Amino acid sequence: MMENSSLNDHGNAQPAKSRKWIYVIIAVCVVALIGAFAIVAAAIGIYFYTYKSKPSPPPFERPANMRTANSSGSANNRPGTRSNGSPTDNLVNAIRSRSKVGSFDLQNVVPTISTPTFTNTIGEAKGIYVSGGKTITFTVAEYRNKAQAAVYLTRLMRERSEKGAKILSKAKVSQNGINGSFQDDKQTYYGFCNWPAGKASLCHLIAGDDAAVVEEFRQALQP
């Protein structure tokens, strides 16, 4: 009888030890699972915090009412000077101030806001330049902001293309401006817009009898 009792005690001890190890394993798994959830939650929290903290793209800025000479050679008044005239008057005066561009001499300048080359401008003027037998029509238009300038130069090129003009260079946008060129059966055109910080957003269109003349004038505009 004593021997049987000893065997029963030993037999009961085995299941108890097995259950103990099962509990330990379960506890370890629970801790590991909780830790994994904590890591995932932390990662998600960091992601959304970082995402919301990213700065938004800077909005297009409305330029100050100032005119200045810039790298594109656009006709403008002295740097930092304000003008009380209308945008069109300012552009007329600005073109007049560029009476000579390279070998080209200014022959005439007229306001064209009533019959604009560009669409939805706040001011526009056109100058006629001559050098020997070469003639250039130089149009300058002002927009309220650089977004409009970029949109309407692209629109001008698209409309001319729809009327049969050949696109020589598609509109290319950079941080400081946009440019492109096209050609119809009469003339070659080079258009460009720029928006220096704190200054007017201007679009320009150079039109000439051939590409070489247009390029000559464009290079002469550079300071």
C-alpha atoms as a printed R data frame, in Angstrom:
    type eleno elety resid chain resno      x       y       z
1   ATOM     1    CA   MET     A     1  0.000   0.000   0.000
2   ATOM     2    CA   MET     A     2  2.825   2.415   0.848
3   ATOM     3    CA   GLU     A     3  4.449   1.728  -2.506
4   ATOM     4    CA   ASN     A     4  1.251   2.474  -4.394
5   ATOM     5    CA   SER     A     5  0.809   5.778  -2.541
6   ATOM     6    CA   SER     A     6  4.322   6.852  -3.500
7   ATOM     7    CA   LEU     A     7  3.630   6.087  -7.125
8   ATOM     8    CA   ASN     A     8  0.397   8.135  -7.036
9   ATOM     9    CA   ASP     A     9  2.162  11.181  -5.511
10  ATOM    10    CA   HIS     A    10  4.846  11.033  -8.212
11  ATOM    11    CA   GLY     A    11  2.217  10.680 -10.918
12  ATOM    12    CA   ASN     A    12  0.311  13.721  -9.672
13  ATOM    13    CA   ALA     A    13  3.495  15.852  -9.615
14  ATOM    14    CA   GLN     A    14  4.111  15.418 -13.377
15  ATOM    15    CA   PRO     A    15  0.852  17.066 -14.560
16  ATOM    16    CA   ALA     A    16  1.385  19.917 -12.078
17  ATOM    17    CA   LYS     A    17  4.836  20.655 -13.509
18  ATOM    18    CA   SER     A    18  3.451  20.479 -17.054
19  ATOM    19    CA   ARG     A    19  0.712  22.970 -16.227
20  ATOM    20    CA   LYS     A    20  3.267  25.281 -14.624
21  ATOM    21    CA   TRP     A    21  5.382  25.352 -17.782
22  ATOM    22    CA   ILE     A    22  2.295  25.933 -19.906
23  ATOM    23    CA   TYR     A    23  1.390  28.952 -17.764
24  ATOM    24    CA   VAL     A    24  4.935  30.275 -18.052
25  ATOM    25    CA   ILE     A    25  4.900  29.914 -21.837
26  ATOM    26    CA   ILE     A    26  1.482  31.569 -22.076
27  ATOM    27    CA   ALA     A    27  2.659  34.449 -19.869
28  ATOM    28    CA   VAL     A    28  5.773  34.952 -22.009
29  ATOM    29    CA   CYS     A    29  3.662  34.947 -25.177
30  ATOM    30    CA   VAL     A    30  1.238  37.477 -23.705
31  ATOM    31    CA   VAL     A    31  4.099  39.784 -22.687
32  ATOM    32    CA   ALA     A    32  5.681  39.455 -26.131
33  ATOM    33    CA   LEU     A    33  2.348  40.150 -27.821
34  ATOM    34    CA   ILE     A    34  1.737  43.224 -25.673
35  ATOM    35    CA   GLY     A    35  5.246  44.443 -26.484
36  ATOM    36    CA   ALA     A    36  4.671  43.950 -30.197
37  ATOM    37    CA   PHE     A    37  1.413  45.901 -30.047
38  ATOM    38    CA   ALA     A    38  3.176  48.681 -28.158
39  ATOM    39    CA   ILE     A    39  5.897  48.905 -30.814
40  ATOM    40    CA   VAL     A    40  3.355  48.985 -33.648
41  ATOM    41    CA   ALA     A    41  1.282  51.632 -31.861
42  ATOM    42    CA   ALA     A    42  4.366  53.757 -31.280
43  ATOM    43    CA   ALA     A    43  5.400  53.446 -34.928
44  ATOM    44    CA   ILE     A    44  1.928  54.458 -36.118
45  ATOM    45    CA   GLY     A    45  1.901  57.411 -33.742
46  ATOM    46    CA   ILE     A    46  5.303  58.607 -34.926
47  ATOM    47    CA   TYR     A    47  4.237  58.252 -38.578
48  ATOM    48    CA   PHE     A    48  1.094  60.338 -38.190
49  ATOM    49    CA   TYR     A    49  2.896  62.936 -36.092
50  ATOM    50    CA   THR     A    50  5.633  63.251 -38.693
51  ATOM    51    CA   TYR     A    51  3.122  63.347 -41.556
52  ATOM    52    CA   LYS     A    52  1.081  66.121 -39.986
53  ATOM    53    CA   SER     A    53  4.217  68.041 -39.066
54  ATOM    54    CA   LYS     A    54  5.528  68.234 -42.648
55  ATOM    55    CA   PRO     A    55  5.384  71.839 -43.911
56  ATOM    56    CA   SER     A    56  2.812  72.526 -46.610
57  ATOM    57    CA   PRO     A    57  4.110  73.672 -49.980
58  ATOM    58    CA   PRO     A    58  4.532  77.449 -49.924
59  ATOM    59    CA   PRO     A    59  1.539  79.273 -51.447
60  ATOM    60    CA   PHE     A    60  1.934  81.439 -54.482
61  ATOM    61    CA   GLU     A    61  2.668  84.951 -53.272
62  ATOM    62    CA   ARG     A    62  1.132  88.094 -54.646
63  ATOM    63    CA   PRO     A    63  4.081  90.259 -55.719
64  ATOM    64    CA   ALA     A    64  4.637  93.727 -54.345
65  ATOM    65    CA   ASN     A    65  3.854  96.679 -56.614
66  ATOM    66    CA   MET     A    66  7.465  97.144 -57.631
67  ATOM    67    CA   ARG     A    67  9.397  97.065 -60.890
68  ATOM    68    CA   THR     A    68 13.005  96.118 -61.337
69  ATOM    69    CA   ALA     A    69 15.436  95.040 -63.999
70  ATOM    70    CA   ASN     A    70 15.934  91.289 -63.798
71  ATOM    71    CA   SER     A    71 17.994  88.539 -65.362
72  ATOM    72    CA   SER     A    72 15.469  87.976 -68.126
73  ATOM    73    CA   GLY     A    73 16.092  91.501 -69.352
74  ATOM    74    CA   SER     A    74 12.438  92.414 -68.972
75  ATOM    75    CA   ALA     A    75 11.731  96.089 -69.272
76  ATOM    76    CA   ASN     A    76 11.268  97.516 -65.788
77  ATOM    77    CA   ASN     A    77 11.846 100.628 -63.746
78  ATOM    78    CA   ARG     A    78 14.687 101.172 -61.321
79  ATOM    79    CA   PRO     A    79 15.068  98.555 -58.589
80  ATOM    80    CA   GLY     A    80 12.910  99.084 -55.555
81  ATOM    81    CA   THR     A    81 10.960 102.027 -56.928
82  ATOM    82    CA   ARG     A    82  7.199 102.231 -56.622
83  ATOM    83    CA   SER     A    83  5.000 103.759 -59.280
84  ATOM    84    CA   ASN     A    84  1.613 105.390 -58.903
85  ATOM    85    CA   GLY     A    85  0.598 104.710 -62.516
86  ATOM    86    CA   SER     A    86 -1.504 101.836 -63.778
87  ATOM    87    CA   PRO     A    87  0.288  98.567 -64.550
88  ATOM    88    CA   THR     A    88 -0.061  99.281 -68.277
89  ATOM    89    CA   ASP     A    89  1.382 102.792 -67.910
90  ATOM    90    CA   ASN     A    90  4.255 101.369 -65.903
91  ATOM    91    CA   LEU     A    91  4.995  98.813 -68.617
92  ATOM    92    CA   VAL     A    92  4.859 101.454 -71.359
93  ATOM    93    CA   ASN     A    93  7.347 103.585 -69.439
94  ATOM    94    CA   ALA     A    94  9.498 100.565 -68.699
95  ATOM    95    CA   ILE     A    95  9.761  99.618 -72.373
96  ATOM    96    CA   ARG     A    96 10.566 103.220 -73.238
97  ATOM    97    CA   SER     A    97 13.409 103.057 -70.738
98  ATOM    98    CA   ARG     A    98 14.891 100.221 -72.816
99  ATOM    99    CA   SER     A    99 15.231 102.301 -75.983
100 ATOM   100    CA   LYS     A   100 18.054 100.073 -77.187
101 ATOM   101    CA   VAL     A   101 18.419  96.303 -76.793
102 ATOM   102    CA   GLY     A   102 21.653  95.119 -78.351
103 ATOM   103    CA   SER     A   103 21.616  96.339 -81.947
104 ATOM   104    CA   PHE     A   104 17.839  96.838 -81.844
105 ATOM   105    CA   ASP     A   105 16.401 100.349 -81.468
106 ATOM   106    CA   LEU     A   106 12.954 101.024 -80.062
107 ATOM   107    CA   GLN     A   107 10.720 102.522 -82.753
108 ATOM   108    CA   ASN     A   108  7.388 102.620 -80.985
109 ATOM   109    CA   VAL     A   109  5.621 101.464 -77.831
110 ATOM   110    CA   VAL     A   110  1.875 101.174 -77.313
111 ATOM   111    CA   PRO     A   111 -0.461 100.012 -74.535
112 ATOM   112    CA   THR     A   112 -2.264  96.822 -75.539
113 ATOM   113    CA   ILE     A   113 -4.436  96.106 -72.513
114 ATOM   114    CA   SER     A   114 -7.569  96.648 -74.645
115 ATOM   115    CA   THR     A   115 -6.356  94.153 -77.280
116 ATOM   116    CA   PRO     A   116 -4.052  91.934 -75.229
117 ATOM   117    CA   THR     A   117 -1.793  89.192 -76.513
118 ATOM   118    CA   PHE     A   118 -1.966  87.433 -73.148
119 ATOM   119    CA   THR     A   119 -5.202  86.618 -71.311
120 ATOM   120    CA   ASN     A   120 -6.450  88.110 -68.017
121 ATOM   121    CA   THR     A   121 -3.511  90.434 -67.477
122 ATOM   122    CA   ILE     A   122 -3.655  93.478 -65.220
123 ATOM   123    CA   GLY     A   123 -1.475  95.400 -67.660
124 ATOM   124    CA   GLU     A   124  0.161  94.939 -71.047
125 ATOM   125    CA   ALA     A   125  2.301  96.944 -73.471
126 ATOM   126    CA   LYS     A   126  4.108  96.252 -76.717
127 ATOM   127    CA   GLY     A   127  7.330  97.639 -78.132
128 ATOM   128    CA   ILE     A   128  8.552  97.526 -81.739
129 ATOM   129    CA   TYR     A   129 12.327  97.176 -82.129
130 ATOM   130    CA   VAL     A   130 14.265  97.432 -85.388
131 ATOM   131    CA   SER     A   131 17.821  96.577 -86.395
132 ATOM   132    CA   GLY     A   132 18.613  97.018 -90.078
133 ATOM   133    CA   GLY     A   133 15.953  94.999 -91.861
134 ATOM   134    CA   LYS     A   134 15.116  92.953 -88.748
135 ATOM   135    CA   THR     A   135 11.998  93.705 -86.716
136 ATOM   136    CA   ILE     A   136 11.032  92.436 -83.265
137 ATOM   137    CA   THR     A   137  7.712  92.818 -81.486
138 ATOM   138    CA   PHE     A   138  8.268  92.666 -77.734
139 ATOM   139    CA   THR     A   139  5.162  92.254 -75.568
140 ATOM   140    CA   VAL     A   140  5.284  92.548 -71.770
141 ATOM   141    CA   ALA     A   141  2.294  91.663 -69.567
142 ATOM   142    CA   GLU     A   142  1.818  91.774 -65.810
143 ATOM   143    CA   TYR     A   143 -0.114  89.226 -63.735
144 ATOM   144    CA   ARG     A   144 -1.308  89.298 -60.158
145 ATOM   145    CA   ASN     A   145  0.797  86.280 -59.241
146 ATOM   146    CA   LYS     A   146  3.152  83.708 -60.677
147 ATOM   147    CA   ALA     A   147  0.473  81.017 -60.829
148 ATOM   148    CA   GLN     A   148 -1.526  83.069 -63.330
149 ATOM   149    CA   ALA     A   149  1.608  83.935 -65.295
150 ATOM   150    CA   ALA     A   150  2.535  80.275 -65.724
151 ATOM   151    CA   VAL     A   151 -1.018  79.218 -66.578
152 ATOM   152    CA   TYR     A   152 -1.612  81.869 -69.213
153 ATOM   153    CA   LEU     A   153  1.708  81.468 -71.019
154 ATOM   154    CA   THR     A   154  0.955  77.753 -71.286
155 ATOM   155    CA   ARG     A   155 -2.565  78.565 -72.451
156 ATOM   156    CA   LEU     A   156 -1.248  80.983 -75.092
157 ATOM   157    CA   MET     A   157  1.041  78.303 -76.501
158 ATOM   158    CA   ARG     A   158 -1.750  75.715 -76.511
159 ATOM   159    CA   GLU     A   159 -4.156  78.056 -78.308
160 ATOM   160    CA   ARG     A   160 -1.558  78.934 -80.947
161 ATOM   161    CA   SER     A   161 -0.814  75.246 -81.407
162 ATOM   162    CA   GLU     A   162 -4.513  74.518 -81.928
163 ATOM   163    CA   LYS     A   163 -4.497  77.156 -84.675
164 ATOM   164    CA   GLY     A   164 -1.657  75.410 -86.468
165 ATOM   165    CA   ALA     A   165  1.502  76.777 -84.864
166 ATOM   166    CA   LYS     A   166  4.433  74.414 -84.411
167 ATOM   167    CA   ILE     A   167  5.706  74.055 -80.850
168 ATOM   168    CA   LEU     A   168  9.485  74.401 -80.951
169 ATOM   169    CA   SER     A   169 10.019  74.079 -77.218
170 ATOM   170    CA   LYS     A   170  7.326  72.999 -74.757
171 ATOM   171    CA   ALA     A   171  6.702  75.204 -71.745
172 ATOM   172    CA   LYS     A   172  9.297  74.408 -69.099
173 ATOM   173    CA   VAL     A   173  8.765  75.485 -65.506
174 ATOM   174    CA   SER     A   174 11.577  76.256 -63.076
175 ATOM   175    CA   GLN     A   175 11.607  77.770 -59.605
176 ATOM   176    CA   ASN     A   176 12.035  81.268 -61.013
177 ATOM   177    CA   GLY     A   177 10.042  81.157 -64.223
178 ATOM   178    CA   ILE     A   178  8.667  79.421 -67.285
179 ATOM   179    CA   ASN     A   179  9.572  79.582 -70.974
180 ATOM   180    CA   GLY     A   180  8.679  78.035 -74.311
181 ATOM   181    CA   SER     A   181  8.685  78.783 -78.039
182 ATOM   182    CA   PHE     A   182  6.532  78.189 -81.101
183 ATOM   183    CA   GLN     A   183  6.347  79.101 -84.774
184 ATOM   184    CA   ASP     A   184  3.522  79.813 -87.189
185 ATOM   185    CA   ASP     A   185  3.614  80.483 -90.921
186 ATOM   186    CA   LYS     A   186  4.587  84.108 -90.343
187 ATOM   187    CA   GLN     A   187  6.781  84.437 -87.264
188 ATOM   188    CA   THR     A   188  8.780  82.692 -84.551
189 ATOM   189    CA   TYR     A   189  7.855  83.361 -80.922
190 ATOM   190    CA   TYR     A   190  9.724  82.959 -77.658
191 ATOM   191    CA   GLY     A   191  7.668  83.412 -74.495
192 ATOM   192    CA   PHE     A   192  8.904  83.569 -70.929
193 ATOM   193    CA   CYS     A   193  7.596  84.629 -67.534
194 ATOM   194    CA   ASN     A   194  9.422  85.274 -64.279
195 ATOM   195    CA   TRP     A   195  8.529  86.223 -60.732
196 ATOM   196    CA   PRO     A   196 11.481  87.484 -58.662
197 ATOM   197    CA   ALA     A   197 10.696  87.583 -54.940
198 ATOM   198    CA   GLY     A   198  8.970  90.809 -53.950
199 ATOM   199    CA   LYS     A   199  8.604  91.987 -57.541
200 ATOM   200    CA   ALA     A   200  6.031  91.858 -60.302
201 ATOM   201    CA   SER     A   201  5.103  88.646 -62.107
202 ATOM   202    CA   LEU     A   202  5.752  89.439 -65.761
203 ATOM   203    CA   CYS     A   203  5.264  87.526 -68.996
204 ATOM   204    CA   HIS     A   204  7.088  88.421 -72.199
205 ATOM   205    CA   LEU     A   205  6.663  87.409 -75.819
206 ATOM   206    CA   ILE     A   206  9.372  88.037 -78.410
207 ATOM   207    CA   ALA     A   207  8.136  87.756 -81.993
208 ATOM   208    CA   GLY     A   208 10.353  87.970 -85.069
209 ATOM   209    CA   ASP     A   209 10.579  86.972 -88.706
210 ATOM   210    CA   ASP     A   210 12.804  83.997 -87.955
211 ATOM   211    CA   ALA     A   211 14.294  82.068 -85.056
212 ATOM   212    CA   ALA     A   212 17.764  83.610 -85.439
213 ATOM   213    CA   VAL     A   213 16.406  87.149 -85.029
214 ATOM   214    CA   VAL     A   214 14.343  86.148 -81.998
215 ATOM   215    CA   GLU     A   215 17.347  84.458 -80.399
216 ATOM   216    CA   GLU     A   216 19.543  87.497 -81.076
217 ATOM   217    CA   PHE     A   217 17.052  89.757 -79.312
218 ATOM   218    CA   ARG     A   218 16.581  87.304 -76.440
219 ATOM   219    CA   GLN     A   219 20.310  87.174 -75.784
220 ATOM   220    CA   ALA     A   220 20.559  90.959 -75.986
221 ATOM   221    CA   LEU     A   221 17.982  91.226 -73.192
222 ATOM   222    CA   GLN     A   222 20.350  89.489 -70.797
223 ATOM   223    CA   PRO     A   223 22.239  91.897 -68.518
